[in-house]
C-alpha positions as semicolon CSV with decimal commas, in nm:
position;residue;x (nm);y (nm);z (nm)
1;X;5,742;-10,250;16,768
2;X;5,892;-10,172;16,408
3;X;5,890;-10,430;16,121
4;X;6,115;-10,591;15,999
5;X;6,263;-10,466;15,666
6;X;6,398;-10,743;15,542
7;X;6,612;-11,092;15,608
8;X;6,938;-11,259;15,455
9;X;7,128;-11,565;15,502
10;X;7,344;-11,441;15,832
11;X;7,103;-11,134;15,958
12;X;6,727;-10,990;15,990
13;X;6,749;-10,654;15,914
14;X;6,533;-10,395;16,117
15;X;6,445;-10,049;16,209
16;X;6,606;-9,932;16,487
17;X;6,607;-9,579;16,644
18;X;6,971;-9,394;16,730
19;X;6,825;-9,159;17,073
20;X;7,079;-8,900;17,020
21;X;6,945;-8,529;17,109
22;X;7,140;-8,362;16,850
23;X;7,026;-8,609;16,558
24;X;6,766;-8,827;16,666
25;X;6,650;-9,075;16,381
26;X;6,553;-9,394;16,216
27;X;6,835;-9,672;16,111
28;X;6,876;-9,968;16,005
29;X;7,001;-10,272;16,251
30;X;7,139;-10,603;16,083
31;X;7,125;-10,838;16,346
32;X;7,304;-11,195;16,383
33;X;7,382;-11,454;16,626
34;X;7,759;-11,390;16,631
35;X;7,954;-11,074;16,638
36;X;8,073;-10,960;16,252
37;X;8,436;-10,912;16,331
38;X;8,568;-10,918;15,959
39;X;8,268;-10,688;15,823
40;X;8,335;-10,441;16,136
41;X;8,698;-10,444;16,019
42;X;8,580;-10,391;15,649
43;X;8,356;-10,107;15,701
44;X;8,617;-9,937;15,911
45;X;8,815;-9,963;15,647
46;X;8,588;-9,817;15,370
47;X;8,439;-9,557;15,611
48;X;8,379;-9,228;15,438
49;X;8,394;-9,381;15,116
50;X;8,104;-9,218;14,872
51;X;7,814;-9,446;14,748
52;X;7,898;-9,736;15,053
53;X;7,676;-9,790;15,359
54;X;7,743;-9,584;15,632
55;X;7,834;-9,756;15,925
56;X;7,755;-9,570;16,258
57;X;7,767;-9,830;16,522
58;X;7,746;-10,188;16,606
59;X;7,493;-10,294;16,887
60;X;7,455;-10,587;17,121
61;X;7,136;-10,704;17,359
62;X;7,013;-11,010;17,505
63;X;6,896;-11,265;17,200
64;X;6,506;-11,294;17,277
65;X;6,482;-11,670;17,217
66;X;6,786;-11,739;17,507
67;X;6,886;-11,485;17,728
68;X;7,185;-11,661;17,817
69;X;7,336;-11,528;17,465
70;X;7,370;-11,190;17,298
71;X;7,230;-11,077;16,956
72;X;7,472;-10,826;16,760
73;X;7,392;-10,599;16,533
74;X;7,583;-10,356;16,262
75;X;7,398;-10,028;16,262
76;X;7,375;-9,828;15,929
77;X;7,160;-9,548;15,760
78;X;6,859;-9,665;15,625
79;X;6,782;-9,593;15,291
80;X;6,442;-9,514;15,273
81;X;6,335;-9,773;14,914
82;X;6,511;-10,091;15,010
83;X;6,696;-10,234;14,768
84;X;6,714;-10,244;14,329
85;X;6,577;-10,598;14,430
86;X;6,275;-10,456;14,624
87;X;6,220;-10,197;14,364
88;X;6,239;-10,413;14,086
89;X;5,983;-10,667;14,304
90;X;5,773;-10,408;14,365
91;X;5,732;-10,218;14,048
92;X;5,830;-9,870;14,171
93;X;5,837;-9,666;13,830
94;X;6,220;-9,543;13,784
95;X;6,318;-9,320;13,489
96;X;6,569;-9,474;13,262
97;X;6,794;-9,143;13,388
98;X;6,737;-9,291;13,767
99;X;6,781;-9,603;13,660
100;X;7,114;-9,482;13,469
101;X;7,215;-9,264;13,801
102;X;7,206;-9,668;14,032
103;X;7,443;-9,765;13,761
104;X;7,684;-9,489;13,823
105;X;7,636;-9,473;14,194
106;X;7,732;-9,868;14,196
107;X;8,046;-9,884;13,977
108;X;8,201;-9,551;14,190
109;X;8,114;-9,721;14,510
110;X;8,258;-10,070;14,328
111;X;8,614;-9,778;14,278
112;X;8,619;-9,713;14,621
113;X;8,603;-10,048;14,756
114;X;8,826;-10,206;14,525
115;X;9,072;-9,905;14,590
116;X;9,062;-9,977;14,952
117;X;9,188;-10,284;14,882
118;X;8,828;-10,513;14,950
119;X;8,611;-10,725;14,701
120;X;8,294;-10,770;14,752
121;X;8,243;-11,139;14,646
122;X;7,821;-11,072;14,703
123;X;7,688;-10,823;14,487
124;X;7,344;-10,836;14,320
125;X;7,058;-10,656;14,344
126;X;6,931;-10,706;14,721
127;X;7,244;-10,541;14,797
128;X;7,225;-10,224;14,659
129;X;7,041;-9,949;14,875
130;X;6,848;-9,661;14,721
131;X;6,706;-9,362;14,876
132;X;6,442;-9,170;14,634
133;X;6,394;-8,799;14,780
134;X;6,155;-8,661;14,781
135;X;5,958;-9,000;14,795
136;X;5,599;-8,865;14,713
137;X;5,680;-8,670;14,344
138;X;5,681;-8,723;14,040
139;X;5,956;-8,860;13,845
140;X;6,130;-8,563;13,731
141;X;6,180;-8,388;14,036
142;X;6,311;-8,696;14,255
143;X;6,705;-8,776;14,377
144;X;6,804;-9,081;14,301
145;X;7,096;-9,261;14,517
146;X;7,225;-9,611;14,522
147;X;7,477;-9,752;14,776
148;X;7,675;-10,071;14,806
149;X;7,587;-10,298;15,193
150;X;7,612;-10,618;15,328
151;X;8,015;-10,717;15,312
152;X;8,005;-11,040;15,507
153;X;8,113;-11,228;15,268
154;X;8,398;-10,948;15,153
155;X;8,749;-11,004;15,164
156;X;9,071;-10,765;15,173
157;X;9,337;-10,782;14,911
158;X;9,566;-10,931;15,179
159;X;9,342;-11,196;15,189
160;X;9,438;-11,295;14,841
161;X;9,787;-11,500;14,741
162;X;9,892;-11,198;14,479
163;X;9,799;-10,898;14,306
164;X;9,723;-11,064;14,027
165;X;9,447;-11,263;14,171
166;X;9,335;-10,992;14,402
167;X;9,215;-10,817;14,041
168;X;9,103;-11,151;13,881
169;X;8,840;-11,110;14,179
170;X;8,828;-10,761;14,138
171;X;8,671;-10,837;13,785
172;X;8,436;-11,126;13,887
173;X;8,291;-10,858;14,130
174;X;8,212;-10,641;13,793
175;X;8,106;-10,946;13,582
176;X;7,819;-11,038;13,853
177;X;7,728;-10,691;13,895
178;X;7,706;-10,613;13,475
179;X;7,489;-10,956;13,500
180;X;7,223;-10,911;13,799
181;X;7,207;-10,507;13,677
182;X;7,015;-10,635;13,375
183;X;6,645;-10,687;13,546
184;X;6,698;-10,297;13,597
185;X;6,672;-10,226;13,258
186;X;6,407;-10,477;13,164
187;X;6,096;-10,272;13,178
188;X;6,260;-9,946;13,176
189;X;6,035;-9,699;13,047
């Protein structure tokens, strides 16, 4: 049985395994009690986009507390360091350069999604990914890249009454990020 990786308000998010002969691997597997209908749409929508979760798939199985209802789950890559929130937790030694290259990775995936017409309305640090390749090196030779997840509480720009406050949103999705991106920099080396 895999662990858990970590838990929100709506979802537990786990390992899960995608059996698929050509590309077999690891994933992660946000599971809920009700079926995500308006994040579905949303990452449909901002598929493809650079430095945004990849959705592959969402999945569906008996709920193991009552049988009589269904668990669903959004499948995405996992990114193998958790979040800036479980690095930041953790300690995990970041250059100020990787630290610089989050930064980057967030406001261009913040470009995309705004583009595509969606705010986030939920970003701080447990929801930005980060894979470090290769893990076990030292700082110098590592890849650092950050992603944007979790849009369950995001909305589309039709959602809004204008344009006008469609980008008044727009910007209170920057403001919160400029804020939580601080305990980044804290300890920076």
């Amino acid at each position: 049985l895999l662990p858990n990786l970590g838990k929100g308000f709506f979802k537990t998010v786990s390992f899960s395994i995608v059996v698929d002969p050509k590309n077999p691997r690891l994933v992660a597997n946000a599971v809920s009690k009700k079926r995500e209908e308006r994040e579905i749409a949303i990452f449909k929508v901002l598929r493809g986009c650079q430095n945004v979760v990849s959705f592959i798939s969402e999945s569906s199985h008996a709920n193991k507390h009552d049988s009589k209802k269904r668990a669903h789950g959004l499948v995405t890559e996992l990114y193998n360091s958790g979040s800036v929130k479980d690095i930041v937790e953790k300690g995990i030694p970041l250059s100020l350069k990787e630290r610089v290259t989050i930064v980057q990775d967030v406001l261009k995936g913040l470009v995309q999604i705004h583009k595509n017409g969606v705010r986030h309305r939920d970003l701080h640090l447990g929801n930005i990914l980060v894979n470090i390749e290769p893990v076990v090196t030292t700082e110098a030779n590592r890849k650092v890249h950050a992603v944007i997840s979790d849009f369950n509480l995001s909305r589309t720009a039709k959602e809004f009454k204008s344009k006008k406050s469609f980008q008044i949103a727009i910007n209170d999705d920057i403001a919160k990020f400029s804020h939580n991106i601080k305990s980044l920099f804290e300890n920076a080396p």
